[in-house]
Short mmCIF file of C-alpha atoms in Angstrom, two decimals:
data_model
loop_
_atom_site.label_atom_id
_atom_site.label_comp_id
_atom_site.label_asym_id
_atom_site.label_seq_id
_atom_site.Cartn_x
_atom_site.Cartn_y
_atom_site.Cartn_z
CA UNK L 28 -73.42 8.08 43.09
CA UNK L 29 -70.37 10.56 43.01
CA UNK L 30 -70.32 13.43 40.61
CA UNK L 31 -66.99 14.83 39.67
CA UNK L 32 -66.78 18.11 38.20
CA UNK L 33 -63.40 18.06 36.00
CA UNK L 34 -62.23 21.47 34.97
CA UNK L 35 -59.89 20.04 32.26
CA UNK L 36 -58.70 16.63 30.59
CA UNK L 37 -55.98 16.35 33.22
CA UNK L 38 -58.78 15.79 36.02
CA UNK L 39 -60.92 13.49 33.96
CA UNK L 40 -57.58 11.19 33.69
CA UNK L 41 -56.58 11.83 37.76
CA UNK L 42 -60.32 10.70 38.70
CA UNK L 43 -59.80 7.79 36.41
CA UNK L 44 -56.58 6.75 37.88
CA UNK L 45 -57.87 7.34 41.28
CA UNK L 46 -61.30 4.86 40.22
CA UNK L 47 -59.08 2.49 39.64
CA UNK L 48 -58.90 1.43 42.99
CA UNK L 49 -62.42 0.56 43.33
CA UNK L 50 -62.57 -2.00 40.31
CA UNK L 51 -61.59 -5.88 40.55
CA UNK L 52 -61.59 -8.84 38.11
CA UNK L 53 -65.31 -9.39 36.47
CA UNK L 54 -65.95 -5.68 36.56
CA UNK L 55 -68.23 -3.78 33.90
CA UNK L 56 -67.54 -0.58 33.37
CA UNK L 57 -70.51 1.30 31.52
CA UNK L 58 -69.47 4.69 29.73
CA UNK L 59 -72.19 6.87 28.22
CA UNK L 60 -71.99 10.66 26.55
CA UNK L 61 -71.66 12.45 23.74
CA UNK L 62 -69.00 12.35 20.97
CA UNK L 63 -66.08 14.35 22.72
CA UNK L 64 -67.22 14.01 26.45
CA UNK L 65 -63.93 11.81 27.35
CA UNK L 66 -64.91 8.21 27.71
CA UNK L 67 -61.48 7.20 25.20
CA UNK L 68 -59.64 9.68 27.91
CA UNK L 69 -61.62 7.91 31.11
CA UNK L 70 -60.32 4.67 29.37
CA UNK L 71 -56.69 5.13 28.50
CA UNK L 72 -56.28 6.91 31.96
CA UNK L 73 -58.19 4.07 33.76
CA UNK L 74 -55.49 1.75 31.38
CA UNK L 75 -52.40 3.53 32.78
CA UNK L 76 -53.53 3.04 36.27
CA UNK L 77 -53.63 -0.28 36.24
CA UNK L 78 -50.79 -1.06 34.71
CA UNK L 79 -51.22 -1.41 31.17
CA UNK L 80 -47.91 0.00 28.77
CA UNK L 81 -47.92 0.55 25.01
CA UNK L 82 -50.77 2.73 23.12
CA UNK L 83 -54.49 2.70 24.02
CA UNK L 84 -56.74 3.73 21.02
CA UNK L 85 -59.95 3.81 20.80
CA UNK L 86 -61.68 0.60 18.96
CA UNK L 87 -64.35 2.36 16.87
CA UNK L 88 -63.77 0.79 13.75
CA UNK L 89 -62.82 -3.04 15.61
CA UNK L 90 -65.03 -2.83 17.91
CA UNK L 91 -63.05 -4.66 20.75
CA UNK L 92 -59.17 -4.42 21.42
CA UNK L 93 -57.74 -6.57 24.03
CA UNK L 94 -54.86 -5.11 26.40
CA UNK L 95 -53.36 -7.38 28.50
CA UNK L 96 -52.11 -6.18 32.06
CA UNK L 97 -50.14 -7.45 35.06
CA UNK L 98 -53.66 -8.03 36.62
CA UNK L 99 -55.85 -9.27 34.03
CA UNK L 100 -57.33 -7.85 30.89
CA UNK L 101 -58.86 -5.06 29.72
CA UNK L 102 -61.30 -5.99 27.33
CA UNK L 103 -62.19 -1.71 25.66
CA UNK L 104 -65.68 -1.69 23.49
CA UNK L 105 -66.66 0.72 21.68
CA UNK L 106 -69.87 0.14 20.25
CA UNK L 107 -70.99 3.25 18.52
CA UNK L 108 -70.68 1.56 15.36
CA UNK L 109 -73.34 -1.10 15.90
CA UNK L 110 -76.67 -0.75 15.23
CA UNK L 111 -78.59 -2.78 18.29
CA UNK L 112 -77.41 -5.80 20.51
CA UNK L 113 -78.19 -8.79 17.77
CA UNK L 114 -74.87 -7.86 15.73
CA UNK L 115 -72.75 -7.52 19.57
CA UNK L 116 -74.80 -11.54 19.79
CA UNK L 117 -73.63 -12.24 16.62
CA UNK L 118 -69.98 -11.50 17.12
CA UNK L 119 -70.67 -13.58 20.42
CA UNK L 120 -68.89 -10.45 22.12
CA UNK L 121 -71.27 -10.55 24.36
CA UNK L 122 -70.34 -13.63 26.32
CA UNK L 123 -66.76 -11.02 27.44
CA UNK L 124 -69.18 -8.66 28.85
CA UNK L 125 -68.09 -9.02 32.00
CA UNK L 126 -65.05 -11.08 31.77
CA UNK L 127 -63.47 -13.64 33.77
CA UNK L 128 -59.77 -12.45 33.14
CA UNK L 129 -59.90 -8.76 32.93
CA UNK L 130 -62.44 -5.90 33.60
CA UNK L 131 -64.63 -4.85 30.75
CA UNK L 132 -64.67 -1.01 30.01
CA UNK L 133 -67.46 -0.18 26.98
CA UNK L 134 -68.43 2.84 25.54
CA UNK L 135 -71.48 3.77 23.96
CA UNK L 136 -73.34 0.66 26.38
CA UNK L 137 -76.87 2.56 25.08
CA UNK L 138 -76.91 1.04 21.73
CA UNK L 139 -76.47 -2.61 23.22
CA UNK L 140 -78.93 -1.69 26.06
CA UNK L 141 -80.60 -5.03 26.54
CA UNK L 142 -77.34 -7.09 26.38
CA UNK L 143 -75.33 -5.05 28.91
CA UNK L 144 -75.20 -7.01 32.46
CA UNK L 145 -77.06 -5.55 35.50
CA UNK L 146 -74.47 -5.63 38.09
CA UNK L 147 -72.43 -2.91 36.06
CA UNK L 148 -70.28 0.08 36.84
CA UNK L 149 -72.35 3.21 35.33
CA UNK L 150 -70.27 6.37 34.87
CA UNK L 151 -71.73 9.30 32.25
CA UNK L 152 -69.63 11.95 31.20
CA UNK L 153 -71.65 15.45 30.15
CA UNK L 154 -70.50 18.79 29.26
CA UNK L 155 -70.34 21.09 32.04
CA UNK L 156 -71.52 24.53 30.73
CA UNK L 157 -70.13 26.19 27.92
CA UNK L 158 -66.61 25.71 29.08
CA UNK L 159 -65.36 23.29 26.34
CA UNK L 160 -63.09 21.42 28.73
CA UNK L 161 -65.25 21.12 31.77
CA UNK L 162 -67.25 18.07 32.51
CA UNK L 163 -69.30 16.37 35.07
CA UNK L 164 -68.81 12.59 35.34
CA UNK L 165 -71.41 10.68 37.39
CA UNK L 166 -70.01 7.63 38.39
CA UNK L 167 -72.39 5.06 40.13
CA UNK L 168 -70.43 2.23 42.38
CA UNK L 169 -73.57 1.07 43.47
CA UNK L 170 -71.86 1.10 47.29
CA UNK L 171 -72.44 3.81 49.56
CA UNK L 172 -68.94 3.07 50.97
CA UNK L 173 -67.16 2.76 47.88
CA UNK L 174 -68.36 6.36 46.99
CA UNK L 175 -67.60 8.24 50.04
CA UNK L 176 -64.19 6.69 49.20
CA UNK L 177 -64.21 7.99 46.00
CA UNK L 178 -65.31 10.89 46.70
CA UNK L 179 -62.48 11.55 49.33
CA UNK L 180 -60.13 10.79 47.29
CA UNK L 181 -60.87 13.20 44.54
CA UNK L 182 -61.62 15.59 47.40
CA UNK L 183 -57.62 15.09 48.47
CA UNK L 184 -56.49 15.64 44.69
CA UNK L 185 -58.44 19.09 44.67
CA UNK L 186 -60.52 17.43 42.42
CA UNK L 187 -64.69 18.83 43.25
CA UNK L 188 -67.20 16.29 44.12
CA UNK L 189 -70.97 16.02 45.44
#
């Protein structure tokens, strides 16, 4: 596991860019934390990265929006509106978590706990201190290798790690 310690929203969206590298086709991305902790910035970042133009909102009130890239699709949850995994069954919107075509990024994965896959990329993003723009993100690759990557590549941004 690598935790970054962002000072401001400008880091949050480097380390995303720089994850980017470490995700492929069929990927889950997992983001958990509080209202405000960045997982909309995490995501549009993580968008821009890999390729994807036009705007990148956050689907609160659709639950899903689909943005298609040069590599595949990014299939963006947002489940905070859902009370527990049988409505994300009923809307079948589980069967895109992972995807064949894309990766799947979704926020709030807590309330859909049972229905999230196993093999999943876990990051949590937490207030750091009383500093409203600092925050710790603790993203787990599940790959030794793939975090001391990581982790030197935020390291080369001036971006602090442990």
């Amino acid at each position: 596991m690598v935790r970054v310690h962002c000072k401001h929203e400008q880091e949050t969206e480097q380390t995303a860019a720089a994850f980017s590298a470490f995700i492929k086709c069929g990927d889950a991305l997992l983001l958990s934390g509080e209202m405000g902790t960045g997982k909309s910035v995490f995501t549009r970042a993580l968008a821009r990265a890999l390729g994807i133009d036009g705007p990148i909102p956050s689907p609160t009130f659709t639950i899903l929006l689909i943005h298609d890239g040069p590599n595949g699709k990014l299939y963006h949850f947002d489940l905070y509106r859902l009370e527990n995994e049988d409505e994300l069954y009923e809307m079948g919107l589980n069967e895109m978590i992972p995807p064949d075509d894309g990766i799947a990024v979704v926020e709030w994965p807590e309330i859909c706990a049972s229905a999230m896959p196993d093999k999943a990329v876990r990051i949590c993003l937490e207030y750091d201190g009383d500093d409203p723009e600092r925050r710790i993100l603790s993203i787990d690759l599940v790959d030794e290798q793939a975090d001391e990557a990581l982790r030197a590549r935020l390291t080369g941004l001036g971006i602090e790690t442990e």
